[in-house]
Amino acid sequence: MTKADAPSSPPTQRVTSHDVSREAGVSQSAVSRAFTPGAHISPETRQRVLEAARKLGYQPNAIARSLVTQRSGIVALIVGDLHNPFYPQALSQFAQALEHRGKRALLLTHDARRDVQETLDAASRYQIEAAIVFPTRLNSTLPSLGDVSKGGVPVLLFNRHLPGRNLLSVACDNYAGGRLAAQVLLDAGATQLAFIGGDPETSTHQDRLRGFEERLREAGLDLLAAPSHAFQYDWGVQATLDLHAAGHVPDAVFGANDIVAIGVLDALRQLGRRVPEDVSVIGFDDIQESARLAYRLTTIRQPLEIMIEDALRALDDPRPGNGPSLHPGELIWRDTVKRYDTAKGQT
Amino acid sequence: MTKADAPSSPPTQRVTSHDVSREAGVSQSAVSRAFTPGAHISPETRQRVLEAARKLGYQPNAIARSLVTQRSGIVALIVGDLHNPFYPQALSQFAQALEHRGKRALLLTHDARRDVQETLDAASRYQIEAAIVFPTRLNSTLPSLGDVSKGGVPVLLFNRHLPGRNLLSVACDNYAGGRLAAQVLLDAGATQLAFIGGDPETSTHQDRLRGFEERLREAGLDLLAAPSHAFQYDWGVQATLDLHAAGHVPDAVFGANDIVAIGVLDALRQLGRRVPEDVSVIGFDDIQESARLAYRLTTIRQPLEIMIEDALRALDDPRPGNGPSLHPGELIWRDTVKRYDTAKGQT
DNA sequence: CTGAAAGCGCTTACAG
DNA sequence: CTGAAAGCGCTTACAG
């Protein structure tokens, strides 16, 4: 039943620690110890084992190891649709950070039609040590998420905060970011400020809006408008067009994230409005696309690396009360917000 | 030593098939059978087991199953840097397609500093059934890749073709795509055609260039220039600026991929050249960004879904001679190439 | 259809 | 330091 091997290839079939022990003339335990960092084994034996292993092309079976150690070393990365390029970037950085810690990332997708719980169940069969959930919209699936968290495996929400839940969470300080966006726009001399939202059910949308609106109110200003729908380019375009069609002409727009803000910019250009002379635009995330010469979007950068480090740290010590960690966003000045002095000159 | 449990949470500790068998009053084998689709088990017993399982929150241990069945159900997805948004998209679609087949994706990163072999070794410890490699530049690591392929686990290169190697490979027909790009640009009336390349060591770059150049030559034309460096936005900008600075003024540019072509567009705009009136631009891939109103890039779309299906099919039957599958690209007309009739009017 | 038992490839007390 | 042995949680012949 074995397929004919290519001439030069070894007789294959999986090579196990027994094969190596035979080759090295030691016990199977010794082979195991040779591959275990802190194990009690003489340097000579280890050397002999390692050589035999190399000769046979032996790689320890991580599956078997997981079974006995009860630690799989696997962390689940659960992603929804990846329309927002912010997430792929986070994803690969997570995978890399996990590897640095000797762990592996199991990639699972989650579409809106199914419950996240299903995906988490599937993941739990692989004895994952933790799960990191990249959100699209999670609201509909909140209840079940809590259970998993209790069930033993810590679940961490990336870039979302679910108030009142016993979930780990790492996010940017979106409220402060919202305030910062308002501040920047106010400094630019804006008085007619609009917020083009994303998915209104998400904490990112809500927190950014709240911070933005609050800061405006402190300045004695009301929001010109705050339509919301989805974190998508098309929506940014549409909302901007609608806004102007309805006679609401902003002199500053805060896009709920960069993808939306880029849609805003393209719509503004189509409407013949000059950025930043006629209208300032600021976004959130700082994705690659925002730096294109065609956009040069001023935005608030999420400190991805720090957030990821923090996420992994939190997962190492998943205290139930290890509430959301909030990281301040960083203002990235580019060309879509009127400069202070320019504003002064014009006001 | 067990940590104190939260009040409402069950006594936890992993629940196994033995726990379920006890609860259901059957043997452990019966529990196993209840969770095995085609197994010989009476509907009643299965029902009883399933209920007990639900009650206890039992999930079969996929790790243990893998050990005995010798099939992990895990496929490694090995990614380099994800600067090109084409790959994240492919990545998540792969993960999804694998799930549809009951398999899981193990996500591994590969940076240019290390050998792909290391990553493949790490993956093989998890008894992966196959590996799919998303390239950045693979040339330096070719030799080792062949070995793994022979070692038993099929390795498939996505979007690259390594001639003469015993590797599986799925890619777009880049040669034909190059010819198509030339055809489209010739039809637009162009006579001064430049190719802005990507990484010159990659098959995608080479094949697209070859097809492009060949078609030009058939039309009695020479390439105006064909600088190459990397599949990056900044390079597209730089190369275009350099080209013009050197006095090579193209009336058509083929960007080796969309990211490069978008850089070309931005540089052209900066130079004050009108697209497509003064110069036509075509790209390759059809990433999301290409559809932005600011770009509306005419491009050749890679048939991602078909390529992925084909990749998974090939992995199911990894015949050594299952050479590269080539899929034709699809021309996506947008606004960066002069229309035929327009061209006619102007020529 | 059902259960007892062997065994997948490891790790880890336990003796020596 | 080293080896023999038990056991991680399953699947799967083997009898019945």
XYZ file of C-alpha atoms (C1' of nucleotides) in Angstrom:
726
model
C 0.000 0.000 0.000
C 2.969 2.299 0.417
C 3.513 4.440 -2.605
C 6.701 3.919 -4.512
C 9.318 6.333 -3.310
C 11.335 8.542 -5.546
C 14.765 6.993 -6.014
C 16.721 9.340 -3.765
C 14.173 9.875 -1.021
C 14.522 8.001 2.294
C 12.129 5.158 3.073
C 10.196 7.826 4.995
C 7.163 7.182 7.060
C 7.248 9.375 10.095
C 10.459 9.111 12.074
C 9.836 8.963 15.820
C 11.866 9.304 18.966
C 12.156 5.519 19.052
C 13.903 5.517 15.710
C 16.298 8.129 16.993
C 16.931 6.308 20.257
C 17.800 3.172 18.330
C 20.129 5.113 16.058
C 21.810 6.864 18.968
C 21.947 3.825 21.218
C 20.073 5.471 24.071
C 16.625 5.188 25.563
C 13.614 6.919 24.102
C 13.446 9.077 27.241
C 16.891 10.363 26.467
C 15.742 11.499 23.059
C 12.898 13.363 24.626
C 15.252 15.004 27.108
C 17.619 16.030 24.375
C 14.840 18.094 22.889
C 13.699 19.543 26.190
C 15.599 22.728 27.079
C 16.022 22.426 30.841
C 16.162 18.631 31.058
C 18.691 16.630 33.060
C 20.858 15.127 30.395
C 24.580 15.024 29.851
C 25.931 17.179 27.076
C 27.444 14.116 25.427
C 24.206 12.172 25.261
C 22.353 15.198 24.017
C 24.960 15.660 21.346
C 24.697 12.059 20.255
C 20.923 12.243 20.115
C 20.919 15.473 18.170
C 23.237 14.000 15.615
C 21.134 10.909 15.178
C 18.089 13.105 14.892
C 19.659 15.215 12.214
C 20.739 12.136 10.348
C 17.222 10.729 10.347
C 15.523 14.050 9.817
C 13.670 13.774 13.086
C 11.332 16.503 14.269
C 9.578 16.010 17.595
C 5.868 15.493 17.211
C 4.293 18.572 18.725
C 0.889 16.939 18.668
C 2.038 14.091 20.896
C 3.820 16.495 23.157
C 0.740 18.628 23.491
C -1.286 15.637 24.521
C 0.891 14.785 27.471
C 1.914 18.265 28.542
C -1.625 19.556 28.280
C -0.254 22.638 26.611
C -0.794 22.908 22.905
C 1.142 26.106 22.420
C -1.607 27.117 20.027
C -3.410 30.419 20.133
C -6.464 30.939 17.959
C -6.674 34.039 15.807
C -10.251 34.544 14.792
C -10.844 36.967 11.980
C -13.937 38.206 10.286
C -13.882 39.751 6.886
C -10.632 41.487 6.217
C -11.909 44.466 4.306
C -10.197 46.781 6.699
C -6.465 46.481 6.008
C -5.814 47.382 9.601
C -6.581 43.803 10.643
C -4.342 41.842 8.304
C -1.511 43.937 9.562
C -2.429 43.207 13.155
C -2.870 39.569 12.258
C 0.573 38.993 10.868
C 2.161 40.911 13.696
C 0.309 38.748 16.174
C 1.475 35.619 14.433
C 5.020 36.879 14.559
C 4.827 37.892 18.207
C 3.412 34.482 19.081
C 6.243 32.754 17.294
C 8.743 34.762 19.290
C 7.167 33.218 22.357
C 7.301 29.734 20.944
C 3.605 29.604 20.262
C 1.656 28.998 17.082
C -1.288 30.789 15.575
C -4.296 28.848 14.412
C -6.165 30.996 11.929
C -9.917 30.723 11.974
C -12.425 32.729 10.061
C -15.712 33.909 11.358
C -18.418 35.062 9.069
C -21.321 37.126 10.205
C -23.833 34.408 9.476
C -22.568 32.095 12.160
C -22.123 32.540 15.838
C -18.602 33.207 17.041
C -19.273 30.452 19.510
C -19.135 27.854 16.755
C -15.741 29.059 15.730
C -14.534 29.076 19.298
C -15.798 25.537 19.816
C -13.944 24.423 16.739
C -10.844 26.112 18.049
C -11.184 24.631 21.506
C -10.973 21.146 20.048
C -7.389 21.986 19.228
C -6.761 22.707 22.898
C -5.958 26.308 22.231
C -4.421 28.216 25.084
C -6.160 31.431 24.213
C -8.246 33.030 21.511
C -7.892 36.468 20.048
C -10.944 37.761 18.275
C -10.664 40.373 15.560
C -14.034 41.955 15.307
C -16.227 42.935 12.506
C -19.385 43.321 14.481
C -19.653 41.315 17.605
C -22.714 42.648 19.254
C -24.958 39.802 18.145
C -22.637 37.229 19.621
C -21.724 38.727 22.930
C -23.566 36.362 25.246
C -21.801 33.239 24.064
C -18.408 34.844 24.188
C -18.686 35.275 27.914
C -19.202 31.556 28.428
C -16.110 30.529 26.604
C -14.097 32.888 28.653
C -15.390 31.220 31.797
C -14.868 27.768 30.354
C -11.160 28.094 30.865
C -9.694 29.481 27.695
C -9.138 33.199 27.907
C -10.675 35.154 25.082
C -9.315 38.516 24.146
C -11.092 41.069 22.039
C -8.800 43.070 19.866
C -9.810 46.623 19.159
C -13.168 46.309 20.839
C -14.341 46.841 24.336
C -17.410 45.135 25.673
C -18.442 46.907 28.817
C -19.601 44.749 31.667
C -18.225 41.518 30.276
C -15.600 39.346 31.750
C -13.553 39.427 28.607
C -10.021 40.502 28.096
C -9.748 43.379 25.738
C -7.052 45.509 24.223
C -7.907 48.604 22.307
C -6.854 52.076 21.491
C -8.249 54.787 23.720
C -10.914 55.685 21.250
C -12.636 58.143 23.508
C -9.432 60.120 23.940
C -8.807 59.702 20.223
C -12.196 61.201 19.484
C -11.370 64.156 21.696
C -8.018 64.540 20.012
C -9.617 64.552 16.575
C -11.987 67.282 17.703
C -9.151 69.278 19.193
C -7.129 69.101 16.001
C -10.078 70.163 13.904
C -11.018 72.979 16.275
C -7.446 74.201 16.191
C -7.766 74.309 12.432
C -10.567 76.794 12.893
C -13.440 74.498 11.987
C -16.945 75.300 13.157
C -19.083 72.964 11.036
C -17.885 69.545 12.108
C -19.278 66.254 10.916
C -18.554 62.718 12.043
C -18.854 59.995 9.443
C -19.295 56.902 11.544
C -18.687 53.238 11.041
C -20.751 50.375 12.349
C -22.777 52.092 15.069
C -22.946 48.933 17.152
C -19.228 48.827 17.744
C -17.388 50.267 20.682
C -14.824 51.851 18.391
C -17.514 53.846 16.657
C -19.272 54.734 19.864
C -16.211 55.764 21.825
C -14.749 57.850 19.041
C -18.050 59.597 18.527
C -18.526 60.223 22.229
C -15.082 61.739 22.659
C -15.488 63.830 19.532
C -18.913 65.137 20.462
C -17.960 65.846 24.040
C -15.009 67.950 23.075
C -17.125 69.887 20.604
C -19.720 70.555 23.233
C -17.042 71.892 25.545
C -16.190 74.294 22.766
C -19.824 75.273 22.564
C -20.334 73.488 19.288
C -22.834 70.937 18.092
C -22.169 68.171 15.621
C -23.246 69.126 12.146
C -24.139 65.517 11.472
C -23.048 62.025 12.460
C -24.356 59.446 10.028
C -23.169 55.908 10.615
C -23.377 52.616 8.848
C -20.214 50.602 8.267
C -16.429 50.836 8.333
C -16.216 50.833 4.577
C -14.878 52.990 1.801
C -18.127 53.049 -0.136
C -19.954 54.239 2.918
C -17.501 57.086 3.416
C -18.142 58.224 -0.135
C -21.888 57.836 0.117
C -22.240 59.570 3.457
C -20.228 62.556 2.282
C -22.284 62.893 -0.873
C -25.520 62.608 1.087
C -24.366 65.144 3.604
C -23.721 67.760 0.969
C -26.861 66.889 -0.939
C -28.810 67.567 2.238
C -27.241 71.001 2.457
C -25.000 70.172 5.398
C -21.680 71.557 4.293
C -18.941 70.702 6.794
C -15.656 72.515 7.099
C -14.212 69.523 8.919
C -14.898 65.815 8.901
C -13.793 63.123 11.305
C -13.902 59.751 9.581
C -14.507 56.926 12.020
C -11.521 55.116 10.573
C -9.092 55.604 7.718
C -11.038 53.538 5.222
C -14.054 55.730 5.790
C -11.973 58.919 5.788
C -10.440 57.946 2.464
C -13.933 57.559 1.071
C -14.690 61.006 2.437
C -11.647 62.439 0.667
C -12.599 60.917 -2.655
C -16.156 62.178 -2.375
C -14.965 65.638 -1.420
C -12.703 65.697 -4.446
C -15.625 64.654 -6.604
C -17.681 67.465 -5.124
C -14.949 69.912 -5.990
C -14.237 70.801 -2.393
C -10.595 71.491 -1.631
C -8.825 69.671 1.193
C -7.700 71.161 3.516
C -8.488 74.658 2.277
C -12.272 74.251 2.259
C -12.577 71.312 4.530
C -10.279 69.411 6.867
C -10.394 65.638 7.204
C -8.983 63.402 9.882
C -9.119 59.632 10.173
C -8.240 56.860 12.594
C -5.859 53.865 12.396
C -3.094 54.986 10.062
C -3.251 52.201 7.534
C -0.743 52.046 4.699
C -3.119 53.544 2.204
C -3.396 56.746 4.212
C 0.170 57.646 3.379
C -0.361 57.537 -0.396
C 0.446 60.786 -2.118
C -3.105 60.880 -3.410
C -4.412 61.090 0.142
C -1.789 62.089 2.686
C -4.442 61.642 5.320
C -3.912 63.191 8.712
C -4.926 60.532 11.170
C -4.630 59.019 14.619
C -2.393 56.004 14.642
C -3.213 53.007 16.724
C -0.052 51.819 18.482
C -0.277 48.353 17.037
C 2.932 46.902 18.388
C 2.292 48.062 21.902
C -1.269 46.829 21.752
C -0.119 43.423 20.618
C 2.507 43.172 23.320
C -0.089 44.149 25.847
C -2.555 41.623 24.491
C -0.093 38.785 24.818
C 0.923 39.904 28.263
C -2.709 39.952 29.330
C -3.212 36.455 27.975
C -0.292 35.196 30.001
C -2.072 36.335 33.107
C -5.760 36.349 32.340
C -7.124 37.623 35.584
C -10.871 37.866 35.291
C -10.782 41.523 36.211
C -8.046 42.277 33.741
C -10.305 44.793 32.094
C -9.681 46.590 28.849
C -6.265 48.069 28.347
C -6.471 51.362 26.567
C -3.617 52.742 24.588
C -3.425 56.341 23.481
C -3.453 57.000 19.770
C -0.750 59.056 18.149
C -1.527 61.989 15.912
C 0.049 61.646 12.478
C 0.218 64.991 10.765
C -0.128 64.884 7.043
C -1.943 67.166 4.646
C -5.674 66.883 5.139
C -6.075 69.201 8.112
C -5.514 72.904 7.865
C -2.406 74.003 9.733
C -2.869 76.149 12.792
C -1.163 79.222 11.419
C -2.883 78.840 8.093
C -6.154 78.657 9.926
C -5.298 81.765 11.854
C -4.522 83.631 8.729
C -7.809 82.635 7.186
C -10.087 83.093 10.157
C -2.813 23.659 43.276
C -5.996 24.192 41.300
C -6.975 27.779 41.154
C -10.162 28.740 42.912
C -13.023 28.695 40.480
C -15.421 31.529 39.998
C -18.625 30.756 41.909
C -20.838 29.892 38.959
C -18.312 28.121 36.785
C -18.308 24.323 36.603
C -15.557 22.355 38.363
C -13.906 22.369 34.942
C -10.681 20.682 34.149
C -10.873 19.274 30.682
C -13.888 17.013 30.142
C -12.953 13.863 28.257
C -14.762 11.095 26.463
C -14.530 9.049 29.649
C -16.506 11.644 31.535
C -19.130 11.575 28.840
C -19.267 7.781 28.726
C -19.848 7.705 32.477
C -22.584 10.294 32.200
C -24.271 8.499 29.318
C -23.791 5.010 30.726
C -21.955 3.707 27.693
C -18.399 2.764 26.874
C -15.787 5.285 25.929
C -15.669 3.743 22.466
C -19.309 4.589 22.025
C -18.583 8.217 22.765
C -15.906 8.212 20.150
C -18.268 6.651 17.634
C -20.967 9.151 18.383
C -18.615 11.836 17.190
C -17.425 9.955 14.139
C -19.661 10.552 11.113
C -19.762 7.146 9.428
C -19.347 5.010 12.548
C -21.418 1.938 13.393
C -23.574 3.145 16.232
C -27.274 3.050 16.881
C -29.132 6.324 16.623
C -30.332 5.952 20.210
C -26.875 5.541 21.689
C -25.567 8.406 19.636
C -28.396 10.541 20.850
C -27.713 9.661 24.451
C -24.033 10.377 24.074
C -24.623 13.677 22.345
C -26.912 14.767 25.126
C -24.445 13.845 27.817
C -21.752 15.633 25.860
C -23.808 18.756 25.603
C -24.592 18.615 29.277
C -20.936 18.378 30.192
C -19.749 20.786 27.521
C -17.623 18.122 25.912
C -15.596 18.822 22.796
C -13.533 15.991 21.307
C -9.822 16.557 21.650
C -8.580 17.065 18.112
C -4.994 16.747 19.272
C -5.560 13.246 20.616
C -7.499 12.306 17.544
C -4.713 13.525 15.314
C -2.223 11.406 17.158
C -4.033 8.191 16.498
C -5.441 8.899 13.059
C -2.142 10.282 11.827
C -4.043 13.084 10.193
C -3.823 16.443 11.857
C -6.210 18.219 9.550
C -3.815 21.134 9.731
C -2.470 22.991 6.739
C 0.302 25.523 7.199
C -0.093 28.963 5.679
C 3.306 30.579 5.510
C 3.340 34.287 4.893
C 6.093 36.803 4.471
C 5.527 40.452 4.977
C 2.038 41.444 4.087
C 2.758 44.761 2.456
C 0.956 43.694 -0.638
C -2.754 43.604 0.263
C -3.238 40.929 -2.329
C -1.907 38.334 0.096
C -4.017 38.988 3.174
C -7.012 38.614 0.952
C -5.744 35.309 -0.378
C -4.867 34.279 3.132
C -8.297 34.677 4.622
C -9.912 33.052 1.633
C -7.598 30.100 2.020
C -8.455 29.810 5.690
C -12.115 29.846 4.828
C -11.790 27.323 2.037
C -9.854 25.024 4.351
C -12.553 25.251 6.980
C -15.138 24.254 4.428
C -13.134 21.086 3.991
C -12.906 20.466 7.709
C -9.283 21.493 7.893
C -7.510 24.144 9.926
C -4.974 26.751 8.981
C -1.816 27.160 11.000
C -0.466 30.620 10.334
C 3.294 30.958 10.248
C 5.349 33.949 9.357
C 8.527 33.915 7.425
C 10.875 36.817 7.432
C 13.527 37.332 4.857
C 16.343 36.896 7.351
C 15.621 33.262 8.002
C 15.359 30.311 5.734
C 11.883 29.138 4.808
C 13.121 25.742 5.817
C 13.128 26.719 9.481
C 9.535 27.731 9.251
C 8.630 24.548 7.454
C 10.390 22.481 10.088
C 8.483 24.244 12.806
C 5.291 23.582 10.913
C 6.087 19.945 10.329
C 6.226 19.360 14.081
C 2.534 19.976 14.064
C 2.110 17.174 11.571
C 0.758 19.469 8.922
C -0.795 17.789 5.929
C 0.420 20.433 3.535
C 2.047 23.826 3.427
C 1.122 26.782 1.298
C 3.820 29.371 0.903
C 2.982 32.964 0.126
C 6.082 34.444 -1.352
C 7.903 37.594 -0.845
C 11.084 36.556 -2.481
C 11.887 32.919 -2.432
C 14.859 32.614 -4.653
C 17.376 32.395 -1.825
C 15.553 29.501 -0.260
C 14.696 27.367 -3.192
C 16.989 24.430 -2.556
C 15.610 23.592 0.849
C 12.041 23.867 -0.320
C 12.514 20.957 -2.631
C 13.597 18.716 0.208
C 10.538 19.285 2.265
C 8.393 18.509 -0.664
C 10.121 15.166 -1.016
C 9.986 14.533 2.718
C 6.314 13.747 2.485
C 4.431 16.953 3.092
C 3.390 18.608 -0.130
C 4.446 22.230 -0.420
C 2.567 24.541 -2.682
C 3.806 27.888 -3.880
C 1.102 30.427 -4.283
C 1.542 32.986 -7.003
C 5.034 31.879 -7.882
C 6.383 29.337 -10.247
C 9.766 27.726 -9.733
C 10.759 26.096 -12.961
C 12.415 22.731 -12.730
C 11.426 22.100 -9.125
C 9.254 19.366 -7.848
C 6.973 21.815 -6.124
C 3.304 22.317 -6.507
C 2.461 25.750 -7.676
C -0.612 27.759 -8.497
C -0.345 31.084 -10.195
C -1.932 33.408 -12.635
C -0.762 33.085 -16.205
C 1.556 36.009 -15.889
C 3.073 35.593 -19.298
C -0.329 35.818 -20.943
C -1.166 38.652 -18.591
C 1.920 40.514 -19.742
C 0.867 40.059 -23.339
C -2.633 41.220 -22.517
C -1.315 44.356 -20.857
C 0.746 45.112 -23.946
C -2.240 44.493 -26.194
C -4.447 46.827 -24.212
C -1.835 49.560 -24.233
C -1.111 49.117 -27.948
C -4.809 49.334 -28.655
C -4.797 52.619 -26.799
C -2.337 53.877 -29.352
C 0.741 53.888 -27.170
C 4.182 53.782 -28.733
C 6.445 54.669 -25.808
C 5.827 51.838 -23.376
C 7.556 51.347 -20.063
C 7.419 48.476 -17.624
C 7.901 49.330 -13.961
C 8.927 46.029 -12.458
C 8.788 44.480 -9.045
C 11.325 42.177 -7.472
C 13.294 41.022 -10.521
C 14.061 37.658 -8.920
C 10.441 36.592 -8.868
C 8.648 34.601 -11.488
C 5.719 37.012 -11.435
C 7.978 39.860 -12.424
C 9.828 37.832 -15.010
C 6.814 36.278 -16.681
C 4.872 39.517 -16.875
C 7.844 41.294 -18.333
C 8.507 38.548 -20.838
C 4.933 38.510 -22.092
C 4.820 42.283 -22.253
C 8.068 42.631 -24.114
C 7.313 39.834 -26.522
C 4.024 41.346 -27.567
C 5.665 44.712 -28.070
C 8.330 43.204 -30.224
C 5.676 41.542 -32.352
C 4.298 45.030 -32.878
C 7.738 46.189 -33.884
C 8.250 48.127 -30.696
C 10.974 48.171 -28.090
C 10.497 48.730 -24.397
C 11.170 52.331 -23.470
C 12.508 51.184 -20.111
C 11.991 48.398 -17.585
C 13.454 49.300 -14.218
C 12.813 46.819 -11.435
C 13.337 46.661 -7.729
C 10.436 45.681 -5.475
C 6.680 45.239 -5.428
C 6.187 48.386 -3.425
C 4.358 51.651 -3.693
C 7.394 53.769 -2.983
C 9.269 52.039 -5.731
C 6.490 52.746 -8.222
C 6.706 56.424 -7.350
C 10.472 56.529 -7.448
C 10.840 54.648 -10.696
C 8.364 56.897 -12.453
C 10.081 60.028 -11.249
C 13.473 58.668 -12.282
C 12.164 57.677 -15.659
C 10.979 61.151 -16.453
C 14.048 62.762 -14.953
C 16.109 60.681 -17.347
C 14.119 62.024 -20.240
C 12.223 58.818 -20.901
C 8.684 60.012 -21.250
C 6.300 57.093 -21.653
C 2.823 57.301 -23.091
C 1.947 54.023 -21.393
C 3.126 52.231 -18.291
C 2.596 48.660 -17.192
C 3.036 48.414 -13.430
C 4.230 44.974 -12.366
C 1.425 44.855 -9.849
C -1.260 47.193 -8.573
C 0.742 48.516 -5.655
C 3.464 49.570 -8.041
C 0.969 50.918 -10.577
C -0.659 53.029 -7.891
C 2.715 54.500 -7.099
C 3.108 55.204 -10.793
C -0.231 57.012 -10.847
C 0.663 59.176 -7.882
C 4.027 60.073 -9.375
C 2.441 60.888 -12.711
C -0.028 63.167 -10.996
C 2.835 64.849 -9.215
C 4.585 65.344 -12.536
C 1.492 66.966 -13.948
C 0.934 64.290 -16.519
C -2.692 63.494 -17.213
C -3.982 59.903 -17.031
C -5.110 58.561 -19.425
C -4.905 61.538 -21.807
C -1.118 61.840 -21.726
C -0.253 58.455 -20.458
C -2.076 55.176 -19.916
C -1.418 52.960 -16.906
C -2.301 49.341 -16.298
C -1.613 47.183 -13.264
C -1.909 43.584 -12.143
C -3.867 41.900 -9.299
C -6.937 44.076 -8.832
C -6.594 44.811 -5.153
C -9.261 46.786 -3.337
C -7.300 49.984 -3.486
C -7.316 49.957 -7.270
C -11.030 50.643 -7.308
C -10.778 53.863 -5.272
C -12.165 56.871 -7.066
C -8.766 58.503 -6.744
C -7.234 55.779 -8.874
C -9.773 53.786 -10.846
C -6.881 51.692 -12.069
C -7.356 49.529 -15.123
C -5.801 46.225 -14.241
C -5.619 42.502 -14.734
C -7.397 40.618 -12.014
C -6.025 37.417 -10.641
C -8.846 34.883 -10.318
C -8.257 34.369 -6.630
C -11.126 32.036 -5.853
C -10.389 29.738 -8.734
C -6.707 29.727 -7.882
C -7.463 28.772 -4.298
C -9.820 25.998 -5.304
C -7.193 24.719 -7.657
C -4.515 24.914 -5.001
C -6.530 22.843 -2.565
C -7.426 20.361 -5.246
C -3.767 19.975 -6.119
C -2.898 19.397 -2.480
C -5.458 16.632 -2.259
C -3.614 14.831 -4.998
C -0.022 15.979 -4.873
C 1.408 14.075 -7.770
C 5.049 14.975 -8.144
C 4.492 16.054 -11.708
C 1.491 18.146 -10.824
C 3.263 21.146 -12.249
C 2.167 24.725 -12.049
C -1.440 25.460 -12.768
C -1.821 28.670 -14.658
C -4.977 30.670 -14.575
C -5.764 33.432 -17.021
C -6.106 36.908 -15.635
C -9.186 38.976 -16.329
C -8.985 42.483 -17.702
C -10.760 44.994 -15.478
C -11.514 48.142 -17.417
C -11.440 51.284 -15.390
C -10.175 54.742 -16.198
C -6.410 54.700 -16.520
C -6.098 53.417 -20.057
C -7.183 55.466 -23.025
C -10.262 54.037 -24.680
C -9.897 52.614 -28.121
C -12.153 55.118 -29.851
C -10.629 57.976 -27.910
C -7.233 56.765 -28.977
C -8.378 56.612 -32.526
C -9.635 60.143 -32.406
C -6.350 61.359 -31.037
C -3.958 59.370 -33.126
C -24.316 -2.510 17.426
C -21.140 -2.672 21.556
C -17.091 -2.906 24.813
C -12.276 -4.087 26.227
C -7.825 -3.325 24.775
C -3.946 -1.843 22.126
C -1.482 1.907 20.603
C -0.578 6.828 18.286
C 4.388 9.598 20.058
C 5.477 11.889 23.342
C 6.690 13.681 28.820
C 7.623 12.813 33.380
C 7.680 10.964 37.917
C 10.071 6.927 39.753
C 14.012 4.073 40.774
C 18.534 3.288 40.167
C 22.439 11.326 34.511
C 19.670 7.297 32.723
C 15.964 3.877 31.519
C 11.469 1.418 32.162
C 6.856 2.426 32.601
C 2.618 4.890 33.014
C -0.458 7.787 30.835
C -2.214 12.099 27.934
C -7.347 11.337 25.062
C -8.472 9.563 21.490
C -9.500 5.687 17.215
C -9.963 1.218 15.619
C -9.417 -3.577 14.816
C -11.071 -7.545 17.449
C -14.476 -10.402 19.623
C -18.903 -10.934 20.923
